[in-house]
GROMACS .gro file of C-alpha atoms in nm:
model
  261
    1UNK     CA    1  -2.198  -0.707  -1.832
    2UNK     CA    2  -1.931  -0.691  -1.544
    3UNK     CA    3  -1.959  -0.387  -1.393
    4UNK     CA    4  -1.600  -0.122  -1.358
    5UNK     CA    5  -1.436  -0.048  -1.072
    6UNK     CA    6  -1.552   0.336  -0.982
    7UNK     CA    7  -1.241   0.518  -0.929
    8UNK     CA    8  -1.319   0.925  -0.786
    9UNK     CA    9  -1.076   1.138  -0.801
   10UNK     CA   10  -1.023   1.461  -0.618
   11UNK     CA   11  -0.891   1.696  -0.869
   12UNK     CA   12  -1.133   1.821  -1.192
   13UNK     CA   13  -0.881   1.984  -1.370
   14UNK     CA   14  -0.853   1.986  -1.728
   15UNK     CA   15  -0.461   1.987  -1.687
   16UNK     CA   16  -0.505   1.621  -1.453
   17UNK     CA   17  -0.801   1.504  -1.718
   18UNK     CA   18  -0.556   1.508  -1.996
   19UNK     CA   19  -0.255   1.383  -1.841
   20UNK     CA   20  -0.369   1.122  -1.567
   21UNK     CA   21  -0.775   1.052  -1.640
   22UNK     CA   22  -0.775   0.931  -1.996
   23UNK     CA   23  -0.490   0.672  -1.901
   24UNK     CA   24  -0.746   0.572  -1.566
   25UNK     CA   25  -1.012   0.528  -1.779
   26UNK     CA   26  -0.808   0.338  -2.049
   27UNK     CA   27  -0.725   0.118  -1.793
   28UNK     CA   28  -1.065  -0.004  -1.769
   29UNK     CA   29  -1.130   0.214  -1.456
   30UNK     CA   30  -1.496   0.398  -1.424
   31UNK     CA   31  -1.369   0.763  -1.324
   32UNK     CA   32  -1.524   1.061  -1.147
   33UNK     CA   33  -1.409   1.338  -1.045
   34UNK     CA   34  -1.449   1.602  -0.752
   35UNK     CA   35  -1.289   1.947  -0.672
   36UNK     CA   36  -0.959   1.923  -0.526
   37UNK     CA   37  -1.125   1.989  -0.156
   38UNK     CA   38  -1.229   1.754   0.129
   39UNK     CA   39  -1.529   1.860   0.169
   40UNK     CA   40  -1.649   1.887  -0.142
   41UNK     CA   41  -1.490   1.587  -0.189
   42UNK     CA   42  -1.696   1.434   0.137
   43UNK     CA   43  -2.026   1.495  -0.045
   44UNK     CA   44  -1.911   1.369  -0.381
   45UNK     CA   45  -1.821   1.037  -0.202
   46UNK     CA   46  -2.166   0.995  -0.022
   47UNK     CA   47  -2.363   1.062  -0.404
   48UNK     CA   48  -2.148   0.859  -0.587
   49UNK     CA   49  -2.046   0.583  -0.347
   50UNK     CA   50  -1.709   0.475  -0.532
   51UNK     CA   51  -1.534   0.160  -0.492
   52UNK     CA   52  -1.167   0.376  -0.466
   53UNK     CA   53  -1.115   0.726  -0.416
   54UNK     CA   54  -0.786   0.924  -0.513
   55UNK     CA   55  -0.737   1.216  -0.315
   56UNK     CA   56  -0.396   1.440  -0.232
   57UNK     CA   57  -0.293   1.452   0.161
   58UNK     CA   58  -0.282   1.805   0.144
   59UNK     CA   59  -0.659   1.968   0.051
   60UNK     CA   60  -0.818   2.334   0.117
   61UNK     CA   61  -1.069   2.310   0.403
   62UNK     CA   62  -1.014   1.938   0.463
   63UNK     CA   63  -0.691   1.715   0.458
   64UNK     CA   64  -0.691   1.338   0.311
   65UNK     CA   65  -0.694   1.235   0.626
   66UNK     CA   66  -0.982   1.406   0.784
   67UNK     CA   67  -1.179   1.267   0.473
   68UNK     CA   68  -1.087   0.910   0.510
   69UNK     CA   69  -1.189   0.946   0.880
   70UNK     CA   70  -1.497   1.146   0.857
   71UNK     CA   71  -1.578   0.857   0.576
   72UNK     CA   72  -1.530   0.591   0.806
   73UNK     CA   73  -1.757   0.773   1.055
   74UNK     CA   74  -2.031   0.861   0.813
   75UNK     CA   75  -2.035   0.529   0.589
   76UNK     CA   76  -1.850   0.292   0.799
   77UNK     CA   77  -2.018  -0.050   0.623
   78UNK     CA   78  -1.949   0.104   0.261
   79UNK     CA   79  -1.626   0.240   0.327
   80UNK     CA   80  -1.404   0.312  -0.040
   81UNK     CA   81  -1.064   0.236  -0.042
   82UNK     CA   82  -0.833   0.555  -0.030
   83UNK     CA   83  -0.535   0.556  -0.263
   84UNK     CA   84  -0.338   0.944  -0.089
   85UNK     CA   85  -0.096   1.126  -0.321
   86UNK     CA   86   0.155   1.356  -0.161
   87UNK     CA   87   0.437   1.550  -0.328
   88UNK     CA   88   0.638   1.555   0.003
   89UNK     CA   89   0.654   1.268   0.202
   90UNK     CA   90   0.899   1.173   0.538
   91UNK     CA   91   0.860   0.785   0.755
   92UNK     CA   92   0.638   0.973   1.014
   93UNK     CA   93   0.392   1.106   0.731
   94UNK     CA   94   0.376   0.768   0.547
   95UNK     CA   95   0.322   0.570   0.881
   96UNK     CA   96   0.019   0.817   0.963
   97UNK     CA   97  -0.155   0.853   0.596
   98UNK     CA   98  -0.106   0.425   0.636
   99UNK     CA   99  -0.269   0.401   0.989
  100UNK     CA  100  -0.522   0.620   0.925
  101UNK     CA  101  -0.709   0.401   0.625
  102UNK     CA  102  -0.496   0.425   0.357
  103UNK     CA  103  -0.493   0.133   0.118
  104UNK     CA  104  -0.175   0.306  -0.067
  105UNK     CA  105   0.042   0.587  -0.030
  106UNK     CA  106   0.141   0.741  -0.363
  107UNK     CA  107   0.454   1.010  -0.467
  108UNK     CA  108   0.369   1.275  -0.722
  109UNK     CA  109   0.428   1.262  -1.004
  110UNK     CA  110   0.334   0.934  -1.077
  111UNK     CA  111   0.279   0.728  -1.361
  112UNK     CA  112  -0.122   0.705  -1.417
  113UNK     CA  113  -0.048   0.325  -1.600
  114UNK     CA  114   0.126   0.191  -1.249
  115UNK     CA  115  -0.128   0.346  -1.059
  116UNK     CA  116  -0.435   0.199  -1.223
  117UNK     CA  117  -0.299  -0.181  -1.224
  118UNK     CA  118  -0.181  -0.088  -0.801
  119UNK     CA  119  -0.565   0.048  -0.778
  120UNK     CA  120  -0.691  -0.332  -0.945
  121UNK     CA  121  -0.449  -0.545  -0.740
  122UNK     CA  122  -0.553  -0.364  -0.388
  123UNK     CA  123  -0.918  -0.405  -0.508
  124UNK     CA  124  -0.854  -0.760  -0.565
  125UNK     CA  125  -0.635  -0.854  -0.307
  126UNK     CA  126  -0.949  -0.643  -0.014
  127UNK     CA  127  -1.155  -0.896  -0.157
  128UNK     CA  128  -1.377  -0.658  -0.395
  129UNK     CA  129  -1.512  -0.792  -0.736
  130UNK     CA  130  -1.568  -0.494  -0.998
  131UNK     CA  131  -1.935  -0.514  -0.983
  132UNK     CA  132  -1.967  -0.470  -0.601
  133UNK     CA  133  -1.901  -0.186  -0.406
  134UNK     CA  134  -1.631  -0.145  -0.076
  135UNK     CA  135  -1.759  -0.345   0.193
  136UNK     CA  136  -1.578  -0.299   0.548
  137UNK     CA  137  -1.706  -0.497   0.823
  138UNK     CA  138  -1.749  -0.296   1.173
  139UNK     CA  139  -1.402  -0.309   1.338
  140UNK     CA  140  -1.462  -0.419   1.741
  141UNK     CA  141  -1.216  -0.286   1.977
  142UNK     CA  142  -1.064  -0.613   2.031
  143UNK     CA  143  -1.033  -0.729   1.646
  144UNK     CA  144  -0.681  -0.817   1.558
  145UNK     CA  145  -0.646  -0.551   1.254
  146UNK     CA  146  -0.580  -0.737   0.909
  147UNK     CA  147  -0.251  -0.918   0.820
  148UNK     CA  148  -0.178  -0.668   0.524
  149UNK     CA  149  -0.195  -0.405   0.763
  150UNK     CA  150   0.017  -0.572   1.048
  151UNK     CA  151   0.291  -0.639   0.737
  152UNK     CA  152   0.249  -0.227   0.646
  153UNK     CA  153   0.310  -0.084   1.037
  154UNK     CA  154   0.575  -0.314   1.049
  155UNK     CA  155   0.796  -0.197   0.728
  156UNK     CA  156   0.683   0.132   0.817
  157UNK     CA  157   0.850   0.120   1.162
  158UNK     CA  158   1.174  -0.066   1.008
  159UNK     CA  159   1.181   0.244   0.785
  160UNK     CA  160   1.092   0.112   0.381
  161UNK     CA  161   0.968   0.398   0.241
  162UNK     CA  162   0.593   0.328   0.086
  163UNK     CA  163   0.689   0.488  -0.245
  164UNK     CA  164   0.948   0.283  -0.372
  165UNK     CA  165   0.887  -0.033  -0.565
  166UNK     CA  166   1.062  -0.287  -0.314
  167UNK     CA  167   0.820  -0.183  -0.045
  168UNK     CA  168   0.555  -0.335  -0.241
  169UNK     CA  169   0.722  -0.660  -0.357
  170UNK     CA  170   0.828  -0.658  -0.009
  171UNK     CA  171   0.507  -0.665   0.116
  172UNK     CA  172   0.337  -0.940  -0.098
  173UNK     CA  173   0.674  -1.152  -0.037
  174UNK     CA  174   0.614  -1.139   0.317
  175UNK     CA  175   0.209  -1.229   0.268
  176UNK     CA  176   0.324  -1.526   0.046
  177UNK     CA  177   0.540  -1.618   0.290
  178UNK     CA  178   0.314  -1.617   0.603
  179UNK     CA  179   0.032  -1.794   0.364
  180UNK     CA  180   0.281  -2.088   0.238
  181UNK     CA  181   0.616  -2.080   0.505
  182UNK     CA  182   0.759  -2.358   0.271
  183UNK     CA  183   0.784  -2.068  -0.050
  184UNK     CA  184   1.082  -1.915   0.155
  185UNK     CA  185   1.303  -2.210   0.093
  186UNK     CA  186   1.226  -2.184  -0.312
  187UNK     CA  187   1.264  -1.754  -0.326
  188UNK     CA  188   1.475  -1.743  -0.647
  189UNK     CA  189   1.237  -2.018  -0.828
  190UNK     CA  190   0.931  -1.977  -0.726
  191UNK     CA  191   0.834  -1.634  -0.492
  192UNK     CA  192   1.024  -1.369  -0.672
  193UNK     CA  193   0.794  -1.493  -0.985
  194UNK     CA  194   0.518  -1.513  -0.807
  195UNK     CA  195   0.587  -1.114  -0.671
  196UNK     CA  196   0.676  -1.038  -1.029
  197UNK     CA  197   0.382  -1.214  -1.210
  198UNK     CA  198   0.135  -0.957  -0.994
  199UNK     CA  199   0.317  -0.683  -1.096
  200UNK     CA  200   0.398  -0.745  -1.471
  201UNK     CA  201   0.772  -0.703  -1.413
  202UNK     CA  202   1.065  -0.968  -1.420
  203UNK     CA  203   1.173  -1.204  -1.103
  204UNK     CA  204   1.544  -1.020  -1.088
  205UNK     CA  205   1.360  -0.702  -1.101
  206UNK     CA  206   1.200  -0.818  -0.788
  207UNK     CA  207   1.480  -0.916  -0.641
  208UNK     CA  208   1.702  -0.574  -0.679
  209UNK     CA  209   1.400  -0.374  -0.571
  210UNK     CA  210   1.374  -0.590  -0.263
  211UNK     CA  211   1.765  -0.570  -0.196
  212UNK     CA  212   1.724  -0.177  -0.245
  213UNK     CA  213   1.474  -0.122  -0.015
  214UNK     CA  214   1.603  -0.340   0.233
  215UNK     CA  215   1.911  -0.101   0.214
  216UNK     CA  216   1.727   0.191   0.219
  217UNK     CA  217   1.569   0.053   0.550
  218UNK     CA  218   1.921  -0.005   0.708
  219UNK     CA  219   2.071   0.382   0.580
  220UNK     CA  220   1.765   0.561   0.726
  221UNK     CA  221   1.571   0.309   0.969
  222UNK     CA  222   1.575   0.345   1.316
  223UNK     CA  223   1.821   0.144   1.502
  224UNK     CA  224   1.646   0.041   1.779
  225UNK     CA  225   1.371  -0.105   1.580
  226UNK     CA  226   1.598  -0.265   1.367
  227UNK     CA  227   1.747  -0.435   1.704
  228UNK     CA  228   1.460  -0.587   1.790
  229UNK     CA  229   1.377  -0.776   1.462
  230UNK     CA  230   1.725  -0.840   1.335
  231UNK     CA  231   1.995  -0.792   1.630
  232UNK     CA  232   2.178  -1.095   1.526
  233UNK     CA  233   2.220  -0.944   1.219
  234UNK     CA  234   2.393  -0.648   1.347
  235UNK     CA  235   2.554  -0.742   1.644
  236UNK     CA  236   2.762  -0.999   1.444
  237UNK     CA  237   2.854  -0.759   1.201
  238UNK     CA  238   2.707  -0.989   0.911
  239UNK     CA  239   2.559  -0.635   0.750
  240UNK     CA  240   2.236  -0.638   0.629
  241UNK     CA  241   1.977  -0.952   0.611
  242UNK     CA  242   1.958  -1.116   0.275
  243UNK     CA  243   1.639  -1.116   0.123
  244UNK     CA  244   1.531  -1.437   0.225
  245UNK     CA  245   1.626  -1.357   0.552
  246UNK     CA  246   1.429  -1.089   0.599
  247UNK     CA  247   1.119  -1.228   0.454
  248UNK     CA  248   1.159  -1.529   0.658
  249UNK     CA  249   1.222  -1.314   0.990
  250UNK     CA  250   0.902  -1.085   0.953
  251UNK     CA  251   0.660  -1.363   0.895
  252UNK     CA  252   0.795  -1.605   1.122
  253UNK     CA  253   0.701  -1.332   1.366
  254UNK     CA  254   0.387  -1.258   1.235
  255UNK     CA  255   0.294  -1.693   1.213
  256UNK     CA  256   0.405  -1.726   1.542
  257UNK     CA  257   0.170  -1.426   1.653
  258UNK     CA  258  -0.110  -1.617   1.446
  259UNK     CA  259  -0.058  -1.882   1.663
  260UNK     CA  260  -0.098  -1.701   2.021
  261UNK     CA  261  -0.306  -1.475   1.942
   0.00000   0.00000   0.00000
């Protein structure tokens, strides 16, 4: 028999059992659970060596991001994945919860259902089967640091905020894209139901979410960044990129960094 995905969480509370655990572990999701504090949280990890770990940003004694860390230092081949809540959240703390391990960046409250199928698809798409734990290789000071994460700092420094839905499709559009260049020429018939398929949601969905964030990017992104990737854009007064174009602009850059790298 297959074994679950082990999901701990940081919070023991018969208030978060009743409202977020029993939808987890409906989900198909093996879940434990450790005080809501980073230490305790530190020593819960190294006994029950989960495959994901759900832990808020902001913990007594130690933060989410001293855990993640202190776990990379202390278990660095059998690293989990770390899925960070936060009630508050701003482009500077999103960009340093992402760049210091996360492998998601959630907004309380959220809905336990969404969260569980996000907590499959990042197990699945880090390469992890259900019946083997986290396995991180050793990261050398000259390794190139993974595509998914390369695609993450960059939306994060355009300014797509991590907890809306378009920054998601966004992201996997953008993968797709860099994986199979020609999908960008077919976005209405064949990558918006790709996106959409992954998420259980419908291809026009994916495409409003998309346009929205993109939108949000250009009302609150910085200016400067958004210069250097799409200054023909802007300087022609066209407005914003479509959402082909900005796929098609981000992984372009990214192939073409492939390529010299």
């Amino acid at each position: 028999m297959e074994k679950r995905i082990k999901l701990l969480i940081a919070n023991d509370s018969t208030e978060f059992h009743n409202d977020y655990g029993r939808v987890f572990e409906n989900s198909g999701l093996e879940v434990a659970y450790a005080q809501k504090d980073g230490i305790k949280l530190l020593e819960k990890i190294e006994t029950v060596h989960p495959d994901v770990v759900l832990a808020d940003l902001f913990m007594p004694r130690l933060d989410g991001i001293g855990v993640m860390k202190t776990t990379g230092t202390k278990l660095p081949g059998a690293k989990p994945l770390f899925v960070i809540v936060s009630n508050f959240t701003s482009p500077t703390l999103e960009r340093e919860v992402m760049m210091s391990g996360a492998a998601y960046f959630a907004i309380s409250p959220f809905d336990a259902a969404d969260l569980s199928d996000r907590i499959v698809q990042l197990c699945h798409m880090n390469g992890l089967s259900a019946n083997a734990p986290v396995q991180t290789p050793p990261i050398s000071s000259h390794s190139e640091p993974s595509m998914e994460i390369q695609v993450t700092e960059i939306l994060h420094q355009i300014g797509v905020p991590a907890h809306i839905k378009g920054y998601h499709y966004l992201r996997d559009s953008i993968m797709m894209a860099i994986e199979t260049p020609d999908i960008i020429n077919a976005v209405t018939k064949q990558l918006y139901p790709s996106v959409a398929k992954r998420y259980n949601t419908t291809a026009s969905r994916v495409e409003r979410a998309i346009r929205h964030a993109i939108e949000v990017a250009w009302d609150r992104g910085d200016v400067d960044i958004l210069n250097s990737y799409f200054g023909y854009t802007i300087h022609n007064t066209r407005g914003k990129p479509t959402n082909s174009e900005f796929i098609a602009m981000i992984s372009d850059r990214l192939r073409l960094h492939m390529k010299t790298a």
